[in-house]
Short mmCIF file of C-alpha atoms in Angstrom, two decimals:
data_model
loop_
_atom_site.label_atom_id
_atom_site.label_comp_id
_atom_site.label_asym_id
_atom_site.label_seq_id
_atom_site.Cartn_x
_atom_site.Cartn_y
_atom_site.Cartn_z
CA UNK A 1 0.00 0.00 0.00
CA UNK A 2 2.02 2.70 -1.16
CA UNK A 3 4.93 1.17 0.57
CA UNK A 4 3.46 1.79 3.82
CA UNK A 5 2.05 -0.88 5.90
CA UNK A 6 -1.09 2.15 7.56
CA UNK A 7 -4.11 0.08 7.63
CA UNK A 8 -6.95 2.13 6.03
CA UNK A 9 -10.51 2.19 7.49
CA UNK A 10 -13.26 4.26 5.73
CA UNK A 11 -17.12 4.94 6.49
CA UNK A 12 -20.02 6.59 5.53
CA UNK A 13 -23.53 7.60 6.12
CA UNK A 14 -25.99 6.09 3.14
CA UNK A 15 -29.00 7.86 3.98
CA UNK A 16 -28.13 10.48 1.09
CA UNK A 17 -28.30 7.63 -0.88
CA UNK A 18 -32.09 7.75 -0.15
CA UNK A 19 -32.52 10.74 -2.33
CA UNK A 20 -33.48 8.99 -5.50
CA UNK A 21 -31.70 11.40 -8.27
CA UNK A 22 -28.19 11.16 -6.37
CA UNK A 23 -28.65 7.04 -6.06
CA UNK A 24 -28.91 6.84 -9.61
CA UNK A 25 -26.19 8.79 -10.25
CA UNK A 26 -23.96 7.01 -8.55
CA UNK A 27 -25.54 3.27 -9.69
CA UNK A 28 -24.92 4.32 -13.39
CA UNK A 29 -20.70 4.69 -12.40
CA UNK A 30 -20.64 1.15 -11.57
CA UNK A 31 -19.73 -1.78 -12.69
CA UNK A 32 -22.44 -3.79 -14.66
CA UNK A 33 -21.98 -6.84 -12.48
CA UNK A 34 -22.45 -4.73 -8.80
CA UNK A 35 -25.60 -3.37 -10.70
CA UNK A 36 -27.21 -6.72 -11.02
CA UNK A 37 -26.42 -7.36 -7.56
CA UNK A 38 -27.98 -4.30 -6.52
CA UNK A 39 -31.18 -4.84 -8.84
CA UNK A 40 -31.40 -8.48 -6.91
CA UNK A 41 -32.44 -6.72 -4.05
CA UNK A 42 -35.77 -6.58 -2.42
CA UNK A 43 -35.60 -3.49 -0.56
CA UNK A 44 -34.13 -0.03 -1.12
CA UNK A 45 -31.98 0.50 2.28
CA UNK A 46 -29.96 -2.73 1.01
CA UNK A 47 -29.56 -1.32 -2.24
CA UNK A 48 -28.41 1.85 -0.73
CA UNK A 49 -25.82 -0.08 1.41
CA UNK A 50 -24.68 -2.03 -1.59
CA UNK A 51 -24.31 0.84 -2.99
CA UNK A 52 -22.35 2.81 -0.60
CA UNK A 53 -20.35 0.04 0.26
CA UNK A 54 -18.80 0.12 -3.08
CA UNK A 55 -18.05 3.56 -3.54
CA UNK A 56 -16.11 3.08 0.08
CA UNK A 57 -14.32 0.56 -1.65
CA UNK A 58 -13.96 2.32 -5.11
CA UNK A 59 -12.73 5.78 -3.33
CA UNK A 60 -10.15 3.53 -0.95
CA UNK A 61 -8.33 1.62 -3.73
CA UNK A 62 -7.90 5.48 -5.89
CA UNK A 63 -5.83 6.18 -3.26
CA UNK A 64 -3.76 2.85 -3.78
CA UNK A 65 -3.82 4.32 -7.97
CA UNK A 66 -6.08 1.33 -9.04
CA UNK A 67 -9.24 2.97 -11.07
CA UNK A 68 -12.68 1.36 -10.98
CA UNK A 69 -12.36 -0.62 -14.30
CA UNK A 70 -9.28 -2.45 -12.92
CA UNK A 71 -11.14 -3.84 -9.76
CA UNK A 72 -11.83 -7.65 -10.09
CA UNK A 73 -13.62 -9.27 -7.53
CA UNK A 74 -13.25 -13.09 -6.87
CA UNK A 75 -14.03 -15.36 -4.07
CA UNK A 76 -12.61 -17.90 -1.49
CA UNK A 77 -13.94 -21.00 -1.15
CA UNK A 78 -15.91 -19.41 2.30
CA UNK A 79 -17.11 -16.80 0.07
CA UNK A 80 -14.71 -13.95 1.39
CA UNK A 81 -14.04 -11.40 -1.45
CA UNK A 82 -10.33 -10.55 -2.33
CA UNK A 83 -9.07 -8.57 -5.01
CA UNK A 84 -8.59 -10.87 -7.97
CA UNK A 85 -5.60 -8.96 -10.02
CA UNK A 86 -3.95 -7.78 -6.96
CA UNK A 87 -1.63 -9.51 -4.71
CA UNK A 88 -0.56 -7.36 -1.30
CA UNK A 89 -4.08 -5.93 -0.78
CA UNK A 90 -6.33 -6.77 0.82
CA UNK A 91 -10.31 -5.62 1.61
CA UNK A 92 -13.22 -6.28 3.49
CA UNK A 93 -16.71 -4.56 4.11
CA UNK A 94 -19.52 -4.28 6.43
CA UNK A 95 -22.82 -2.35 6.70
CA UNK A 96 -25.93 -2.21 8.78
CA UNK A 97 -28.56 -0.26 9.24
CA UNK A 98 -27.39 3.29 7.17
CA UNK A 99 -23.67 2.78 7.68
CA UNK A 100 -21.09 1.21 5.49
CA UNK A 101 -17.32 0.10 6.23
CA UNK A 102 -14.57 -0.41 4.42
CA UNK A 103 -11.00 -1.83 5.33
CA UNK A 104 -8.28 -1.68 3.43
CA UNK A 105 -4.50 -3.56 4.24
CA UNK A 106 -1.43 -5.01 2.99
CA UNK A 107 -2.16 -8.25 5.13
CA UNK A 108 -5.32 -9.76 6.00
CA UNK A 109 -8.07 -8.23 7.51
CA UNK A 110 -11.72 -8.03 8.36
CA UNK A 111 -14.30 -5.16 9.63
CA UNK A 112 -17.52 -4.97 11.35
CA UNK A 113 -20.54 -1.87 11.65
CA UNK A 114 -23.19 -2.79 13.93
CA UNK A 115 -25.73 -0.26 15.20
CA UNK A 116 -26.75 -0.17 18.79
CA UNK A 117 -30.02 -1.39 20.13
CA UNK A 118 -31.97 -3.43 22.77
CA UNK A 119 -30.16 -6.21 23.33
CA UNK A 120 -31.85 -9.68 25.16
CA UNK A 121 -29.00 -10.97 27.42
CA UNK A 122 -30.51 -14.52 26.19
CA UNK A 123 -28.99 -14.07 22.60
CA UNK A 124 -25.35 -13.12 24.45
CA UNK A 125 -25.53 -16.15 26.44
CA UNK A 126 -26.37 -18.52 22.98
CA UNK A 127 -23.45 -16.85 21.28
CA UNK A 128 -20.86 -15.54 23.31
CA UNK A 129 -18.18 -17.33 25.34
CA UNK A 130 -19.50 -17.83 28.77
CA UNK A 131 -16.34 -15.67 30.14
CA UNK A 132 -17.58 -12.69 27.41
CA UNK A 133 -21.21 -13.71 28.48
CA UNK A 134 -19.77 -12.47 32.38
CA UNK A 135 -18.23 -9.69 31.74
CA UNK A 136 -20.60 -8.35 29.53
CA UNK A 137 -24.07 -9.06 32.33
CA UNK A 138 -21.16 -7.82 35.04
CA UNK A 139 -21.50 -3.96 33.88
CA UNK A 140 -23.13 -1.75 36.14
CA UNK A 141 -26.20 -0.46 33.85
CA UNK A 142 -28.18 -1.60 31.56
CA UNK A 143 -26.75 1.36 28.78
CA UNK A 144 -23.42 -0.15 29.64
CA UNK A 145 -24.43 -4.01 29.34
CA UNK A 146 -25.34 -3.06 25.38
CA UNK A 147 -23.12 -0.99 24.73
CA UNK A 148 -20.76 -4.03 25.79
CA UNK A 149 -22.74 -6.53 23.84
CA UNK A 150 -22.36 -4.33 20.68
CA UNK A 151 -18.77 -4.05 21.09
CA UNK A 152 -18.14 -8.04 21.34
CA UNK A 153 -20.19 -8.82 18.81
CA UNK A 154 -18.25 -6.69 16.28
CA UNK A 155 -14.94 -7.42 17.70
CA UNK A 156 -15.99 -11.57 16.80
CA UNK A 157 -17.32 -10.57 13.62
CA UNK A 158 -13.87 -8.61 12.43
CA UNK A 159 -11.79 -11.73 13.26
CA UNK A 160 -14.23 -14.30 11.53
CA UNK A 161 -14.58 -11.87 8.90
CA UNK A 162 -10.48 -11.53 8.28
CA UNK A 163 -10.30 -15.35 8.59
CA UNK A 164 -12.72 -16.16 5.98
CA UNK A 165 -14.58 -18.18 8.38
CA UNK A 166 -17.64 -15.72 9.18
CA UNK A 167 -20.57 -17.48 11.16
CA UNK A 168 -19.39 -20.98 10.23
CA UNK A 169 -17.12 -20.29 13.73
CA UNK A 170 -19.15 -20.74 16.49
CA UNK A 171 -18.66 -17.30 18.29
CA UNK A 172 -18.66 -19.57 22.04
CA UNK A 173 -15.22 -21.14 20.74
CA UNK A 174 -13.26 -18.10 21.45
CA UNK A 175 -13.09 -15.45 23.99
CA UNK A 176 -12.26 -11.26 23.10
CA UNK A 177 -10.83 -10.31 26.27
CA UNK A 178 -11.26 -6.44 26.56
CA UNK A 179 -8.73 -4.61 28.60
CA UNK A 180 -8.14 -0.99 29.15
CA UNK A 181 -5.13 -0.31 26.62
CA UNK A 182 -5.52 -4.35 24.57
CA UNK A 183 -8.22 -6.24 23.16
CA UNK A 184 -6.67 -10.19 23.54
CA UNK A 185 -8.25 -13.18 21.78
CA UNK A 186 -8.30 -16.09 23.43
CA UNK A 187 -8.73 -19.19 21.69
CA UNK A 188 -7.99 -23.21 21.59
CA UNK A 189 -4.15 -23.95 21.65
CA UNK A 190 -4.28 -26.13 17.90
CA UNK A 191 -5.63 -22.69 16.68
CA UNK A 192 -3.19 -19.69 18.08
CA UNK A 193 -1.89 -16.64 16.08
CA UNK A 194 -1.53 -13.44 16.43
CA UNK A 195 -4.22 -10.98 15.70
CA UNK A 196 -4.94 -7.47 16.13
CA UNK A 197 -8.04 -5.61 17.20
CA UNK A 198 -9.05 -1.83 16.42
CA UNK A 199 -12.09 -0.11 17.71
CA UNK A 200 -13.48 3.27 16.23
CA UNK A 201 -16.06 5.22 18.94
CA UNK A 202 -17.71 7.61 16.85
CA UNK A 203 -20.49 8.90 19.59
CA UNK A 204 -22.77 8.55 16.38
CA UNK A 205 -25.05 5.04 17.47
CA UNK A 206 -23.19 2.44 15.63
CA UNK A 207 -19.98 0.47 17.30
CA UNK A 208 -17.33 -0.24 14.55
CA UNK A 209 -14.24 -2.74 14.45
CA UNK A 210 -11.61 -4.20 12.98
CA UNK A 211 -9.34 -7.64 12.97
CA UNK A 212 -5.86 -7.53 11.00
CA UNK A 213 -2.51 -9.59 11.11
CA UNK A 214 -1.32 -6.23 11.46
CA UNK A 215 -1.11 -3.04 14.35
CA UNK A 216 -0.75 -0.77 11.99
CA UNK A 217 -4.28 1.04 12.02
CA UNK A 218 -4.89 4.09 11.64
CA UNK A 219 -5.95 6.23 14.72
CA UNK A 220 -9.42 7.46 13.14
CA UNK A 221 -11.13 6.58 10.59
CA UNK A 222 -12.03 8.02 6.90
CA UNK A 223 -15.39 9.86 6.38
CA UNK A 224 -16.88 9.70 2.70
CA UNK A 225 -19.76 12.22 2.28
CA UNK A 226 -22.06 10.54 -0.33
CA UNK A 227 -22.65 13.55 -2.35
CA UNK A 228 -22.95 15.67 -5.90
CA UNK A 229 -18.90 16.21 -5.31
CA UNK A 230 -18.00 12.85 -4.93
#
């Protein structure tokens, strides 16, 4: 990247996307393929993430000097996307709600946007490690408990997300171990490594993550304004 080793992370609000005229203006820049995936979907907030999602990743990879018809998309066998004619770069990408994330590295990596909400401790205690499950029902409030939830479950979904495995990993089978100044995974001794956690507090309603083989992150992340000037 550039012959730097900064890991990238870039995010934007969709819900200018909503406007209709500026939608279409940016679904006619884009590749013919991402169309059809777009025009695949039922509703029009997942379009709009689509959408936005690929600028992210269209604006990141300018700065890397690769233009939108050079981008080829292909797929691991657990359906991860990687960049197809590039080797030494990698991506990955997240949305929910009316935010999108992108990630970009020279090693692997993975990312995670979830929005905060209402959380039933019963879905914590299905998914998470029973040590997360703890800490997370040992927080003082019940503001704090979800915040806490929100922040696990992202931090899990950035690792399975940079290993390719996604929600084929049972999230119970390893542990995020939150400290002050670290985030630590713990995991199963056959399946060590190390790995490298980011979090981005944007006071904005939505927690975001990231997993890398790499500490090199960048201390905030990159806002895209999905506008005319874009």
């Amino acid at each position: 990247m550039d012959g730097t080793a900064v890991i990238k992370v870039f995010i934007a609000d969709t819900e200018n996307l909503k406007d209709e005229k500026l939608f279409y203006r940016f679904y006619q820049t884009i590749p013919l393929w991402r169309r059809e995936k777009i025009d695949r979907m039922r509703f029009q907030n997942d379009k709009c993430l689509s959408l936005g999602a690929w600028i992210l990743l269209r604006e990141g990879l300018r700065e890397q000097g690769i233009r939108e018809n050079e981008i080829e998309i292909a797929y691991a066998d657990g359906g991860k996307p990687y960049l197809k004619n590039r080797t030494g770069l990698f991506f990955n990408l997240s949305h929910s709600y009316e935010r999108v994330m992108c990630i970009l590295s020279d090693r692997e990596a993975g990312c995670d946007v979830e929005k905060k909400k209402t959380v039933n401790p019963n879905v914590a205690k299905r998914f998470f490690h029973p040590a997360e499950y703890k800490y997370m029902m040992g927080q003082k409030t019940l503001p704090e408990r979800e915040e806490m939830f929100c922040r696990m479950w992202t931090l899990k979904e950035s690792f399975v997300k940079m290993t390719g495995e996604g929600m084929r990993r049972p999230f119970n089978e390893f542990c995020m171990v939150i400290g002050e100044n670290e985030i630590v995974l713990e995991q199963n001794e056959k399946r060590q490594g190390k790995y490298f956690f980011k979090e981005y507090q944007l006071a904005d309603g939505y927690c975001y993550a990231c997993c890398c083989l790499s500490s090199d992150f960048e201390n905030t992340v990159r806002k895209v304004e999905l506008c005319e000037n874009l």
